[in-house]
Coordinates of C-alpha atoms in Angstrom, one line a residue:
M1 CA 144.1 -149.8 -113.7
S2 CA 145.4 -152.3 -116.6
K3 CA 142.5 -152.2 -118.4
L4 CA 142.3 -148.2 -118.0
M5 CA 145.7 -147.8 -119.5
S6 CA 144.8 -150.3 -122.2
F7 CA 141.6 -148.1 -124.1
P8 CA 142.4 -146.2 -127.2
R9 CA 144.0 -142.6 -127.6
G10 CA 141.4 -140.8 -127.5
H11 CA 139.1 -142.4 -125.1
H12 CA 141.9 -141.7 -123.1
Q13 CA 142.6 -138.3 -123.3
L14 CA 138.2 -138.1 -122.7
L15 CA 138.4 -139.8 -119.2
H16 CA 141.9 -137.8 -118.4
L17 CA 139.9 -134.5 -118.9
H18 CA 136.7 -135.4 -116.8
L19 CA 139.3 -136.7 -113.8
N20 CA 140.9 -133.0 -113.8
L21 CA 137.4 -131.7 -114.0
N22 CA 135.2 -133.7 -111.9
L23 CA 137.1 -135.3 -109.1
K24 CA 139.0 -134.7 -106.0
P25 CA 142.8 -135.4 -105.7
S26 CA 142.4 -138.5 -103.5
S27 CA 143.4 -141.9 -104.5
Q28 CA 139.7 -143.4 -104.1
S29 CA 138.2 -140.8 -106.0
L30 CA 138.5 -142.5 -109.2
Q31 CA 135.9 -144.9 -107.2
H32 CA 133.7 -142.5 -105.6
S33 CA 133.2 -139.9 -108.0
S34 CA 130.2 -139.3 -109.3
I35 CA 131.1 -140.2 -112.8
R36 CA 129.9 -143.5 -114.0
I37 CA 132.3 -144.8 -116.7
R38 CA 131.1 -147.8 -118.9
I39 CA 133.7 -150.3 -119.7
K40 CA 132.8 -151.7 -123.2
S41 CA 134.2 -154.5 -125.4
P42 CA 137.4 -152.9 -127.3
T43 CA 135.4 -153.1 -130.6
R44 CA 132.9 -151.0 -129.3
S45 CA 133.1 -147.0 -128.3
F46 CA 133.6 -145.3 -125.4
S47 CA 131.9 -142.2 -124.0
T48 CA 129.9 -141.0 -121.0
P49 CA 126.1 -139.5 -120.8
P50 CA 125.8 -135.8 -121.6
P51 CA 126.0 -133.9 -118.4
R52 CA 122.9 -133.4 -116.0
P53 CA 121.9 -129.3 -116.4
N54 CA 122.8 -127.3 -113.2
S55 CA 120.0 -127.4 -110.5
R56 CA 121.3 -124.0 -108.6
R57 CA 120.9 -123.0 -113.1
A58 CA 117.8 -123.6 -113.2
K59 CA 116.7 -122.6 -110.0
S60 CA 117.4 -119.3 -110.5
W61 CA 116.2 -119.1 -114.1
L62 CA 112.5 -119.6 -112.3
L63 CA 112.9 -117.4 -109.5
L64 CA 112.7 -114.3 -111.2
P65 CA 109.1 -114.7 -113.1
T66 CA 108.0 -116.6 -109.5
T67 CA 109.2 -113.2 -107.9
T68 CA 107.8 -111.0 -110.1
L69 CA 104.1 -112.8 -109.8
L70 CA 104.3 -113.0 -106.2
L71 CA 104.8 -109.4 -106.5
G72 CA 102.5 -108.4 -108.9
G73 CA 100.0 -110.7 -107.4
A74 CA 100.2 -109.2 -103.7
G75 CA 100.8 -105.9 -105.0
Y76 CA 97.3 -106.0 -107.1
I77 CA 96.1 -107.1 -103.7
A78 CA 97.3 -104.6 -101.6
Y79 CA 95.8 -102.0 -104.4
E80 CA 92.5 -103.6 -104.0
H81 CA 92.0 -103.9 -100.4
Y82 CA 94.5 -101.9 -98.4
Q83 CA 93.4 -98.2 -99.6
P84 CA 97.1 -96.5 -97.6
F85 CA 98.7 -98.6 -100.6
R86 CA 96.2 -97.7 -103.1
H87 CA 96.6 -93.7 -102.3
A88 CA 100.5 -94.2 -101.8
V89 CA 100.3 -95.4 -105.5
L90 CA 98.2 -93.2 -107.4
A91 CA 99.6 -90.0 -105.3
V92 CA 102.9 -90.8 -106.7
A93 CA 101.9 -91.1 -110.5
R94 CA 100.1 -88.1 -110.3
C95 CA 102.6 -86.2 -108.5
S96 CA 104.7 -87.2 -111.3
R97 CA 102.6 -85.8 -114.3
V98 CA 102.2 -82.4 -112.1
A99 CA 105.8 -81.7 -111.4
E100 CA 107.0 -83.1 -114.5
A101 CA 105.0 -80.8 -116.5
A102 CA 105.6 -77.6 -114.0
L103 CA 109.6 -78.2 -113.8
L104 CA 109.6 -78.9 -117.6
G105 CA 107.9 -75.3 -117.6
A106 CA 109.9 -73.1 -115.1
I107 CA 112.9 -74.5 -117.1
D108 CA 111.2 -73.9 -120.3
Y109 CA 111.2 -69.9 -119.4
K110 CA 113.9 -69.4 -118.1
R111 CA 115.7 -70.5 -121.2
T112 CA 114.0 -68.7 -122.9
F113 CA 113.6 -65.8 -120.6
A114 CA 117.6 -66.3 -120.7
R115 CA 118.2 -66.4 -124.6
E116 CA 119.4 -63.3 -126.7
Y117 CA 117.4 -62.9 -129.5
A118 CA 117.9 -60.8 -133.3
S119 CA 115.0 -59.0 -133.2
E120 CA 111.9 -58.1 -131.7
E121 CA 110.0 -60.6 -133.8
E122 CA 111.7 -63.2 -133.1
R123 CA 111.6 -62.7 -129.5
M124 CA 107.7 -62.4 -129.4
E125 CA 107.7 -65.7 -131.4
A126 CA 109.9 -67.0 -129.1
Y127 CA 108.3 -65.8 -126.0
S128 CA 104.8 -66.8 -127.3
G129 CA 106.1 -71.0 -128.0
C130 CA 106.9 -70.9 -124.6
H131 CA 104.0 -69.8 -122.7
S132 CA 102.4 -72.4 -125.7
R133 CA 104.2 -75.0 -124.6
S134 CA 104.4 -74.8 -120.9
A135 CA 100.3 -74.5 -120.6
R136 CA 99.9 -78.1 -123.3
R137 CA 102.0 -79.8 -120.9
V138 CA 100.1 -79.0 -118.3
L139 CA 97.1 -78.7 -119.9
K140 CA 98.1 -82.3 -120.3
A141 CA 98.8 -83.3 -117.0
L142 CA 95.5 -81.8 -115.4
L143 CA 93.3 -84.0 -118.2
A144 CA 95.3 -87.2 -117.0
N145 CA 94.5 -86.5 -113.7
G146 CA 91.0 -85.5 -113.8
G147 CA 88.8 -84.3 -110.8
V148 CA 90.5 -81.6 -108.8
F149 CA 92.6 -80.5 -111.6
I150 CA 90.4 -79.9 -113.8
K151 CA 88.3 -77.2 -111.5
L152 CA 92.4 -75.8 -111.1
G153 CA 92.6 -76.1 -115.0
Q154 CA 89.0 -74.1 -115.0
H155 CA 90.4 -71.6 -112.5
M156 CA 93.4 -70.5 -114.8
A157 CA 91.3 -70.6 -118.1
S158 CA 89.0 -67.7 -116.7
L159 CA 92.5 -65.4 -115.2
M160 CA 92.6 -62.7 -117.2
V161 CA 96.2 -61.4 -115.9
L162 CA 97.7 -64.7 -117.5
P163 CA 99.1 -64.5 -121.0
P164 CA 96.3 -65.0 -123.5
E165 CA 98.3 -68.6 -124.7
W166 CA 97.5 -70.0 -120.8
T167 CA 93.8 -69.4 -121.1
S168 CA 93.1 -70.3 -124.5
T169 CA 95.2 -73.5 -124.1
M170 CA 93.1 -74.2 -120.8
R171 CA 89.3 -73.4 -122.0
P172 CA 88.4 -76.6 -123.4
L173 CA 88.5 -78.0 -119.7
Q174 CA 85.1 -76.0 -119.1
D175 CA 83.9 -78.6 -121.3
K176 CA 86.1 -82.1 -120.9
C177 CA 84.9 -83.7 -118.3
D178 CA 84.1 -87.4 -117.9
P179 CA 81.2 -88.8 -116.7
T180 CA 80.7 -91.5 -113.9
P181 CA 79.1 -95.1 -114.8
Y182 CA 76.0 -95.5 -113.7
P183 CA 76.4 -98.5 -111.3
A184 CA 79.2 -96.2 -109.5
L185 CA 76.7 -93.6 -109.0
Q186 CA 73.7 -95.9 -107.9
S187 CA 76.0 -96.8 -104.7
L188 CA 76.6 -93.6 -104.2
F189 CA 72.8 -93.0 -103.5
L190 CA 72.1 -95.6 -102.0
S191 CA 75.2 -94.7 -99.1
D192 CA 74.4 -91.1 -99.0
M193 CA 70.7 -91.8 -98.8
G194 CA 69.8 -94.8 -97.3
R195 CA 67.4 -95.1 -100.3
P196 CA 68.2 -96.6 -103.8
I197 CA 67.1 -94.2 -106.7
E198 CA 64.6 -96.6 -107.6
D199 CA 62.7 -96.1 -104.3
I200 CA 62.6 -92.4 -104.9
F201 CA 61.8 -91.6 -108.5
D202 CA 59.6 -93.1 -110.7
E203 CA 61.9 -92.0 -113.5
F204 CA 65.8 -91.5 -114.0
D205 CA 67.7 -91.4 -116.8
P206 CA 71.0 -92.5 -115.9
E207 CA 73.2 -90.5 -118.8
P208 CA 73.9 -87.2 -117.1
I209 CA 72.3 -84.0 -118.7
G210 CA 75.8 -82.0 -118.1
V211 CA 79.5 -83.3 -116.1
A212 CA 80.9 -80.9 -114.6
S213 CA 84.7 -81.5 -112.8
L214 CA 82.8 -82.3 -109.1
A215 CA 79.8 -84.1 -110.6
Q216 CA 77.6 -84.4 -112.9
V217 CA 73.2 -83.7 -113.3
H218 CA 70.9 -86.4 -114.2
V219 CA 66.9 -85.7 -114.8
G220 CA 64.5 -87.8 -112.1
R221 CA 60.6 -87.9 -111.8
M222 CA 60.3 -87.7 -108.3
K223 CA 57.5 -90.7 -106.6
E224 CA 55.7 -88.2 -104.2
G225 CA 54.3 -85.6 -106.6
G226 CA 55.7 -86.6 -110.1
R227 CA 57.6 -83.5 -110.0
K228 CA 60.4 -83.4 -112.8
V229 CA 64.0 -82.9 -111.2
A230 CA 67.7 -82.3 -111.7
V231 CA 69.9 -84.7 -109.7
K232 CA 73.4 -83.7 -108.8
L233 CA 75.8 -86.3 -107.6
Q234 CA 79.0 -85.6 -106.4
H235 CA 81.9 -88.5 -108.5
P236 CA 82.3 -90.8 -106.1
H237 CA 86.3 -90.6 -106.5
L238 CA 86.3 -87.1 -105.4
A239 CA 86.1 -88.0 -101.5
E240 CA 88.8 -90.4 -102.1
F241 CA 91.7 -88.9 -104.0
C242 CA 90.8 -84.7 -102.4
D243 CA 93.1 -84.1 -99.6
I244 CA 96.2 -86.3 -101.7
D245 CA 95.3 -84.5 -104.6
M246 CA 95.6 -81.5 -102.5
E247 CA 98.6 -82.1 -100.5
M248 CA 100.5 -83.2 -103.9
V249 CA 99.4 -80.3 -105.5
E250 CA 101.0 -78.0 -102.4
V251 CA 103.9 -79.8 -102.9
T252 CA 104.6 -79.7 -106.6
L253 CA 104.3 -76.3 -106.2
G254 CA 106.5 -75.5 -103.3
W255 CA 109.4 -77.0 -104.9
I256 CA 108.5 -75.0 -108.2
K257 CA 108.8 -71.7 -105.2
Y258 CA 112.1 -73.8 -103.9
W259 CA 114.0 -74.0 -107.4
F260 CA 112.4 -70.7 -109.2
P261 CA 111.1 -68.7 -107.1
D262 CA 110.0 -65.7 -109.4
F263 CA 107.5 -68.4 -110.6
E264 CA 105.6 -69.0 -107.4
F265 CA 101.6 -70.7 -107.2
T266 CA 101.6 -71.5 -103.4
W267 CA 98.9 -69.4 -103.5
L268 CA 96.9 -72.0 -105.7
A269 CA 97.2 -74.1 -103.9
E270 CA 96.2 -72.5 -100.3
E271 CA 93.0 -71.7 -102.3
M272 CA 92.0 -75.6 -103.7
R273 CA 92.8 -76.4 -99.7
L274 CA 89.9 -73.8 -98.6
N275 CA 87.2 -73.7 -101.2
L276 CA 87.1 -77.6 -102.1
P277 CA 85.6 -78.4 -99.4
K278 CA 82.8 -76.4 -99.4
E279 CA 81.9 -77.2 -103.1
M280 CA 82.0 -80.9 -102.2
N281 CA 79.0 -80.4 -99.9
F282 CA 75.9 -79.7 -101.4
I283 CA 74.2 -79.0 -98.2
H284 CA 76.5 -76.1 -98.1
E285 CA 75.9 -75.5 -101.6
A286 CA 71.9 -75.7 -101.0
S287 CA 72.1 -72.9 -97.9
N288 CA 74.4 -70.8 -100.6
A289 CA 71.5 -70.9 -103.0
A290 CA 68.8 -69.9 -100.4
L291 CA 70.5 -67.4 -99.1
T292 CA 71.2 -66.0 -102.6
T293 CA 67.2 -66.3 -103.5
S294 CA 66.7 -63.8 -100.2
H295 CA 69.2 -61.2 -101.2
F296 CA 67.3 -61.3 -104.6
S297 CA 63.5 -61.3 -103.4
P298 CA 61.4 -57.9 -103.0
S299 CA 61.6 -58.4 -99.0
S300 CA 65.4 -58.6 -98.9
P301 CA 66.8 -55.8 -97.0
Y302 CA 68.6 -54.5 -99.7
P303 CA 67.4 -52.2 -102.7
H304 CA 65.2 -53.6 -104.5
T305 CA 65.0 -53.7 -108.7
P306 CA 63.5 -55.7 -110.6
T307 CA 65.7 -58.7 -111.6
S308 CA 65.5 -61.3 -114.0
L309 CA 67.2 -63.7 -112.0
Y310 CA 65.7 -67.1 -110.5
I311 CA 67.5 -70.1 -108.7
P312 CA 65.9 -73.6 -108.4
A313 CA 64.2 -74.5 -105.5
V314 CA 65.9 -77.0 -103.3
I315 CA 63.8 -79.9 -103.4
G316 CA 66.9 -81.9 -100.9
A317 CA 71.0 -82.1 -100.2
T318 CA 73.3 -84.5 -98.4
K319 CA 76.7 -83.7 -98.6
R320 CA 77.0 -85.3 -102.5
V321 CA 73.4 -85.5 -103.3
L322 CA 71.5 -82.7 -104.3
I323 CA 67.8 -82.4 -105.8
M324 CA 66.8 -79.7 -107.3
E325 CA 64.0 -77.9 -109.4
Y326 CA 64.6 -78.9 -113.0
I327 CA 64.6 -76.7 -115.8
Q328 CA 63.6 -76.2 -119.4
G329 CA 66.1 -73.9 -120.8
A330 CA 69.2 -72.7 -122.9
R331 CA 72.9 -72.0 -122.7
V332 CA 72.7 -68.0 -121.9
D333 CA 75.1 -67.7 -125.1
D334 CA 73.0 -69.6 -127.5
L335 CA 71.7 -67.3 -130.2
G336 CA 69.8 -69.5 -131.9
Y337 CA 67.2 -70.8 -128.9
L338 CA 67.2 -66.2 -128.6
A339 CA 65.9 -66.5 -132.1
R340 CA 63.8 -68.6 -132.0
E341 CA 61.9 -68.1 -128.4
G342 CA 62.6 -63.8 -129.6
I343 CA 64.6 -62.7 -127.0
D344 CA 67.0 -60.1 -127.4
R345 CA 71.0 -60.4 -127.2
N346 CA 71.3 -57.2 -126.3
K347 CA 69.0 -56.8 -123.1
V348 CA 70.1 -60.4 -121.4
A349 CA 73.8 -59.1 -122.1
L350 CA 72.7 -56.0 -120.3
E351 CA 70.5 -57.8 -117.5
L352 CA 73.3 -59.9 -116.6
A353 CA 75.6 -57.5 -115.6
R354 CA 73.3 -56.0 -114.0
V355 CA 72.8 -59.0 -111.9
F356 CA 76.4 -59.8 -111.2
S357 CA 77.3 -56.0 -110.0
R358 CA 74.7 -56.0 -108.0
M359 CA 76.2 -59.1 -106.3
V360 CA 79.4 -57.6 -105.9
F361 CA 78.7 -53.7 -105.1
I362 CA 75.1 -53.8 -103.5
N363 CA 75.1 -57.6 -101.7
G364 CA 78.1 -57.8 -100.8
W365 CA 77.9 -61.2 -101.6
F366 CA 78.6 -63.0 -105.1
H367 CA 78.8 -66.4 -107.4
A368 CA 83.3 -67.5 -107.2
D369 CA 82.6 -69.4 -110.3
P370 CA 80.8 -68.2 -112.8
H371 CA 81.2 -69.3 -116.6
P372 CA 78.4 -69.9 -119.6
G373 CA 77.5 -73.7 -118.7
N374 CA 76.1 -72.5 -115.2
L375 CA 74.1 -69.9 -116.6
L376 CA 70.3 -71.3 -118.3
I377 CA 68.3 -68.5 -119.9
R378 CA 64.3 -69.5 -120.8
R379 CA 61.7 -67.6 -121.4
A380 CA 59.8 -66.4 -118.3
P381 CA 57.0 -68.0 -117.2
L382 CA 53.5 -66.7 -115.6
H383 CA 53.5 -65.0 -112.7
S384 CA 57.2 -64.2 -113.1
R385 CA 58.9 -61.3 -111.4
S386 CA 61.3 -60.3 -114.5
P387 CA 60.8 -57.4 -116.0
Y388 CA 61.7 -58.9 -119.8
N389 CA 60.4 -61.8 -121.5
F390 CA 63.3 -64.1 -120.3
E391 CA 64.4 -65.2 -117.4
I392 CA 68.3 -65.9 -116.6
V393 CA 68.8 -69.2 -114.3
L394 CA 72.0 -69.5 -112.1
L395 CA 72.8 -72.7 -111.5
D396 CA 76.1 -74.5 -109.4
H397 CA 76.0 -72.5 -105.8
G398 CA 79.0 -74.1 -104.2
L399 CA 81.4 -71.2 -103.9
Y400 CA 80.2 -67.4 -103.1
F401 CA 82.1 -65.0 -101.7
D402 CA 81.6 -62.3 -99.1
L403 CA 82.7 -58.4 -99.0
D404 CA 83.2 -57.2 -96.1
P405 CA 82.1 -53.1 -96.5
E406 CA 85.5 -51.6 -96.5
L407 CA 86.8 -53.2 -99.4
R408 CA 83.2 -53.6 -101.6
I409 CA 82.8 -49.6 -101.2
N410 CA 87.1 -48.8 -101.9
Y411 CA 86.2 -51.5 -105.3
S412 CA 83.2 -49.3 -106.4
K413 CA 85.6 -46.3 -105.4
L414 CA 88.6 -47.3 -107.5
W415 CA 85.6 -48.7 -110.7
L416 CA 84.7 -44.8 -110.4
S417 CA 88.1 -43.6 -110.7
L418 CA 88.8 -45.7 -113.8
I419 CA 85.5 -44.1 -115.7
A420 CA 86.5 -40.8 -114.5
D421 CA 88.7 -38.3 -117.3
A422 CA 92.2 -38.8 -116.3
S423 CA 93.7 -36.0 -114.2
P424 CA 96.6 -35.7 -112.0
E425 CA 93.8 -36.3 -109.2
V426 CA 92.3 -39.2 -111.2
L427 CA 95.4 -40.9 -111.9
A428 CA 96.5 -40.7 -107.6
A429 CA 93.0 -41.7 -107.2
R430 CA 93.5 -44.8 -109.5
R431 CA 96.0 -46.1 -107.5
K432 CA 95.0 -45.5 -104.1
Y433 CA 92.4 -47.4 -104.4
A434 CA 94.5 -50.0 -106.6
E435 CA 96.2 -50.3 -103.7
L436 CA 94.0 -50.2 -100.9
V437 CA 91.7 -53.0 -102.6
G438 CA 94.4 -55.1 -103.8
N439 CA 97.7 -54.8 -102.3
I440 CA 98.9 -53.3 -105.6
T441 CA 102.0 -51.2 -105.4
P442 CA 102.6 -48.6 -108.7
D443 CA 104.9 -50.4 -110.3
L444 CA 102.3 -53.2 -110.7
Y445 CA 98.8 -51.0 -111.3
P446 CA 99.2 -51.3 -115.1
V447 CA 99.2 -55.1 -114.9
F448 CA 96.1 -54.8 -112.6
E449 CA 94.2 -52.0 -114.6
A450 CA 94.7 -54.5 -117.6
A451 CA 92.8 -57.3 -116.0
I452 CA 89.9 -54.8 -114.5
T453 CA 89.6 -53.6 -117.4
G454 CA 90.4 -56.0 -120.5
R455 CA 92.2 -53.2 -122.3
A456 CA 95.7 -52.4 -122.8
A457 CA 96.0 -48.8 -120.5
L458 CA 94.4 -46.0 -120.0
E459 CA 95.9 -42.5 -120.5
G460 CA 98.6 -42.3 -118.3
T461 CA 99.3 -46.1 -117.4
W462 CA 102.4 -46.9 -118.2
E463 CA 104.6 -43.8 -116.8
D464 CA 107.7 -44.5 -118.6
D465 CA 105.8 -44.7 -122.2
D466 CA 107.8 -44.2 -124.9
P467 CA 106.8 -42.0 -127.2
T468 CA 108.9 -43.4 -130.7
D469 CA 107.2 -46.8 -129.7
K470 CA 106.0 -48.2 -133.2
N471 CA 103.3 -50.0 -131.8
K472 CA 101.8 -46.6 -129.6
F473 CA 98.2 -46.0 -130.2
K474 CA 95.6 -43.1 -128.8
R475 CA 94.6 -44.7 -125.3
A476 CA 91.3 -43.4 -123.9
S477 CA 91.3 -40.7 -120.8
S478 CA 88.9 -43.1 -119.3
M479 CA 87.1 -46.4 -119.6
I480 CA 83.6 -44.2 -120.9
D481 CA 86.3 -42.9 -123.8
M482 CA 86.9 -46.1 -125.2
M483 CA 86.4 -46.9 -128.4
P484 CA 86.5 -50.7 -130.0
Q485 CA 89.9 -52.1 -129.9
T486 CA 92.4 -51.4 -133.1
V487 CA 94.7 -53.5 -133.9
E488 CA 97.3 -51.5 -132.7
E489 CA 95.8 -51.8 -129.4
M490 CA 95.5 -55.6 -129.4
E491 CA 99.1 -55.7 -131.0
A492 CA 99.8 -53.4 -127.6
I493 CA 98.0 -55.7 -125.6
R494 CA 100.0 -58.8 -126.8
D495 CA 103.6 -57.4 -127.2
A496 CA 103.1 -56.0 -123.7
V497 CA 101.7 -59.2 -121.9
I498 CA 104.6 -61.1 -123.8
N499 CA 107.4 -59.0 -124.4
R500 CA 107.6 -55.8 -122.1
E501 CA 110.9 -56.4 -119.3
G502 CA 109.5 -58.2 -116.4
L503 CA 106.0 -58.1 -117.2
L504 CA 105.1 -61.8 -116.9
L505 CA 107.1 -62.0 -113.4
S506 CA 104.5 -58.9 -112.5
V507 CA 101.4 -60.6 -113.7
L508 CA 102.3 -63.6 -111.2
D509 CA 103.2 -60.9 -108.8
V510 CA 99.4 -59.4 -108.9
L511 CA 98.4 -63.1 -108.1
R512 CA 100.2 -63.3 -105.6
R513 CA 99.3 -60.3 -104.3
V514 CA 95.6 -59.6 -104.7
P515 CA 93.1 -60.6 -102.3
R516 CA 91.1 -63.8 -103.7
R517 CA 87.8 -62.4 -103.3
V518 CA 89.7 -59.7 -105.6
L519 CA 90.3 -62.1 -108.0
M520 CA 86.8 -63.3 -108.1
V521 CA 85.3 -60.1 -108.5
L522 CA 88.5 -60.0 -111.8
K523 CA 86.9 -63.7 -113.3
L524 CA 83.2 -62.2 -112.9
N525 CA 84.3 -58.7 -114.9
D526 CA 86.2 -61.5 -117.3
L527 CA 82.6 -63.1 -117.2
T528 CA 80.4 -60.2 -118.3
R529 CA 83.1 -59.0 -121.0
S530 CA 83.4 -62.2 -122.5
L531 CA 79.5 -63.0 -122.4
D532 CA 79.0 -60.0 -124.1
H533 CA 81.4 -60.9 -126.9
A534 CA 79.4 -64.1 -127.3
L535 CA 76.1 -62.7 -127.7
A536 CA 77.4 -60.4 -130.5
T537 CA 75.8 -57.6 -129.2
T538 CA 74.9 -54.8 -131.2
H539 CA 76.1 -51.5 -128.6
S540 CA 79.1 -50.9 -127.6
S541 CA 81.9 -52.9 -124.7
V542 CA 81.5 -50.1 -123.2
R543 CA 78.0 -50.2 -122.4
I544 CA 78.3 -53.0 -119.7
F545 CA 80.8 -51.0 -117.9
L546 CA 78.3 -48.0 -117.2
I547 CA 76.6 -50.4 -115.5
T548 CA 78.8 -51.3 -113.2
A549 CA 79.1 -48.0 -112.8
K550 CA 75.6 -46.9 -112.0
Y551 CA 76.1 -49.8 -109.4
C552 CA 79.2 -48.2 -108.0
M553 CA 77.3 -44.9 -107.1
T554 CA 75.2 -46.7 -105.3
A555 CA 77.5 -48.3 -102.9
V556 CA 78.9 -45.1 -102.4
W557 CA 76.0 -43.1 -101.6
L558 CA 74.3 -45.9 -99.7
D559 CA 77.8 -45.7 -97.6
D560 CA 77.7 -42.0 -97.3
K561 CA 74.0 -42.3 -96.0
R562 CA 74.4 -44.7 -93.6
R563 CA 78.2 -42.7 -91.9
I564 CA 76.2 -39.6 -92.2
Q565 CA 73.4 -40.7 -90.0
E566 CA 75.8 -42.0 -87.4
G567 CA 77.2 -39.0 -87.3
G568 CA 80.9 -40.2 -88.7
L569 CA 80.8 -38.6 -92.0
L570 CA 79.9 -34.4 -91.7
L571 CA 78.8 -33.6 -94.9
N572 CA 75.7 -31.8 -96.0
P573 CA 73.2 -35.2 -97.0
Y574 CA 71.5 -32.9 -99.3
V575 CA 75.0 -32.6 -101.2
V576 CA 76.0 -35.8 -101.1
F577 CA 72.6 -36.7 -102.4
R578 CA 72.8 -34.0 -105.2
T579 CA 76.1 -35.5 -106.5
Y580 CA 74.7 -39.1 -106.2
V581 CA 72.1 -37.9 -108.7
T582 CA 73.9 -36.2 -111.0
G583 CA 76.5 -38.9 -111.5
Y584 CA 73.5 -41.1 -112.0
S585 CA 71.3 -38.8 -114.2
G586 CA 74.6 -38.3 -116.6
I587 CA 75.3 -42.4 -117.2
T588 CA 71.7 -42.8 -117.4
L589 CA 71.7 -40.4 -120.2
L590 CA 74.6 -42.0 -122.2
E591 CA 73.3 -44.7 -121.6
A592 CA 69.8 -44.3 -123.7
A593 CA 72.0 -42.9 -126.5
M594 CA 74.0 -46.4 -126.5
D595 CA 70.9 -47.9 -126.5
A596 CA 69.5 -46.0 -129.3
Q597 CA 73.0 -46.4 -131.3
A598 CA 72.6 -50.4 -130.8
S599 CA 68.6 -50.5 -131.8
T600 CA 70.0 -48.7 -135.4
V601 CA 72.6 -51.1 -135.3
K602 CA 70.2 -54.4 -135.2
M603 CA 67.9 -52.5 -137.9
V604 CA 70.4 -51.7 -140.3
A605 CA 71.4 -55.3 -140.3
W606 CA 67.9 -56.9 -140.5
L607 CA 67.5 -54.3 -143.5
R608 CA 70.4 -55.8 -145.5
G609 CA 69.5 -59.3 -144.5
L610 CA 66.4 -58.6 -146.1
R611 CA 67.5 -57.5 -149.0
S612 CA 69.7 -60.8 -149.4
R613 CA 67.6 -63.5 -148.3
G614 CA 64.5 -62.3 -147.2
L615 CA 62.9 -62.5 -144.0
I616 CA 64.4 -65.0 -142.9
G617 CA 67.6 -63.2 -143.6
A618 CA 66.4 -60.7 -141.7
H619 CA 65.2 -62.2 -138.6
Q620 CA 68.7 -64.1 -138.8
A621 CA 70.6 -60.8 -139.5
A622 CA 69.1 -58.5 -136.2
A623 CA 69.8 -61.8 -134.2
G624 CA 73.1 -62.0 -135.3
L625 CA 72.9 -65.8 -136.4
S626 CA 74.4 -64.4 -139.7

């Protein structure tokens, strides 16, 4: 140790520091220390090598990325090859989107409705903004999830009783569906048909001509017979995630109901659970198409009237593949096509109203998911049974509803009460049949009436009308008396839906109460009204209501006649028939007057077009293209 004591002062301090830090206090600590001390000559400086990296710290830095890599790899393998794990991951992601949109919307509504406002205009603007924000949140979530959720949004877009901000925001979902890549469709076809596409078709276009929320349609040509066909193929991922999506919707809407009882939409989940399996089974769709064809055939047991309705023949069907007759045509509201083919758009609108009214009020079996994309129009071919120069082709028969006779007749009587002039007896009948048809109590009747008529309200609808209301307008006594909507009436509708205290909750209450079949009938009503508008018809908007009234009269008369024959109705058959003929004839005369007026409007448009732009301008003006 003598040499150690003779080291220079600085070197001694360095050694002393290292010994204090690294050596245990024992007499042999220096000898057994892991620190090597190199003793140099006095002319050389003393130094120790740099300490080695801490091995534990190095391992900890490697542990995190290694663990992340291993977990990520295991997760990827489980996601690709273990279906329950993949379902769980996707369910969490999809559920979180819907839950976030729904809960944020409910909170937004609570805050907006609880706030105080300086004026009615400010309140109206705030309510409208809340509707729009909530609808956009839901739209974003539905688009991100796709599939079943697109179908849900399409349904919401068609609900007349929802605020217009909601329906207009959801309406683009009718056309926003992404196609499935062709290789995935090839695998699906082979799995369901047992043969590849090339074995059955000489030609098959891999680009779809139409894409919907549940399926897409391709054009092919059969090897046997060379017939051109439309091939409907279900999106392959739907079957895998359908159950998950439905469970997720039920859970999400259940949360909303628990935390915000006023905003209850669980009926949407119930409807999805009931109807989606039917729509996803193309064998069921083929059966619906065949039954509807039989209802409109001359041999049908129902009263036969000539119709322009045509349903493509089904050539083959499995659960996820449907092969149908190919129809060349255009969308029913394509005014340019109608003008080129010389088809009268007024007659098209009226024929659509006849087809759907017959389904509801006579057949009691109706298409439950109609929209313009499911309706084609074409020139009537040779040997067509259509009474016009066109045929209306109804596609997509996945979902139909039936109406039991009692509900169908009560709904017919509700319509007839809406056609009749207002009186104490008529007003009482309207509320009576609304309760029988839709479980609608008197306080909810105004909302239900607006959903049926598409207008603000008839005379006597709002029992608490304020005569000093600045938006007061003259109300029609019946649906026949309705004039074209005025600015005052449109403002009244907007104010009622957005501002009237408690009315939004009344709308939600109506949606909960009304049977799903009646709700689907309201969708049909809305379709005929919207198509009448899209076709730029020249007749009064009331014209299609008259068609509905005639079918309601026929339904009630047929039921009365049956009950008289069975001894259940003690009335004179002659009196019943005379009442029916008198009412039916009166509406027919009114129809003739309205049609004459519509022809006059069209002729005036033709003359104006001729004067300004010649024959081409006259033709475009008469066709509603200018």
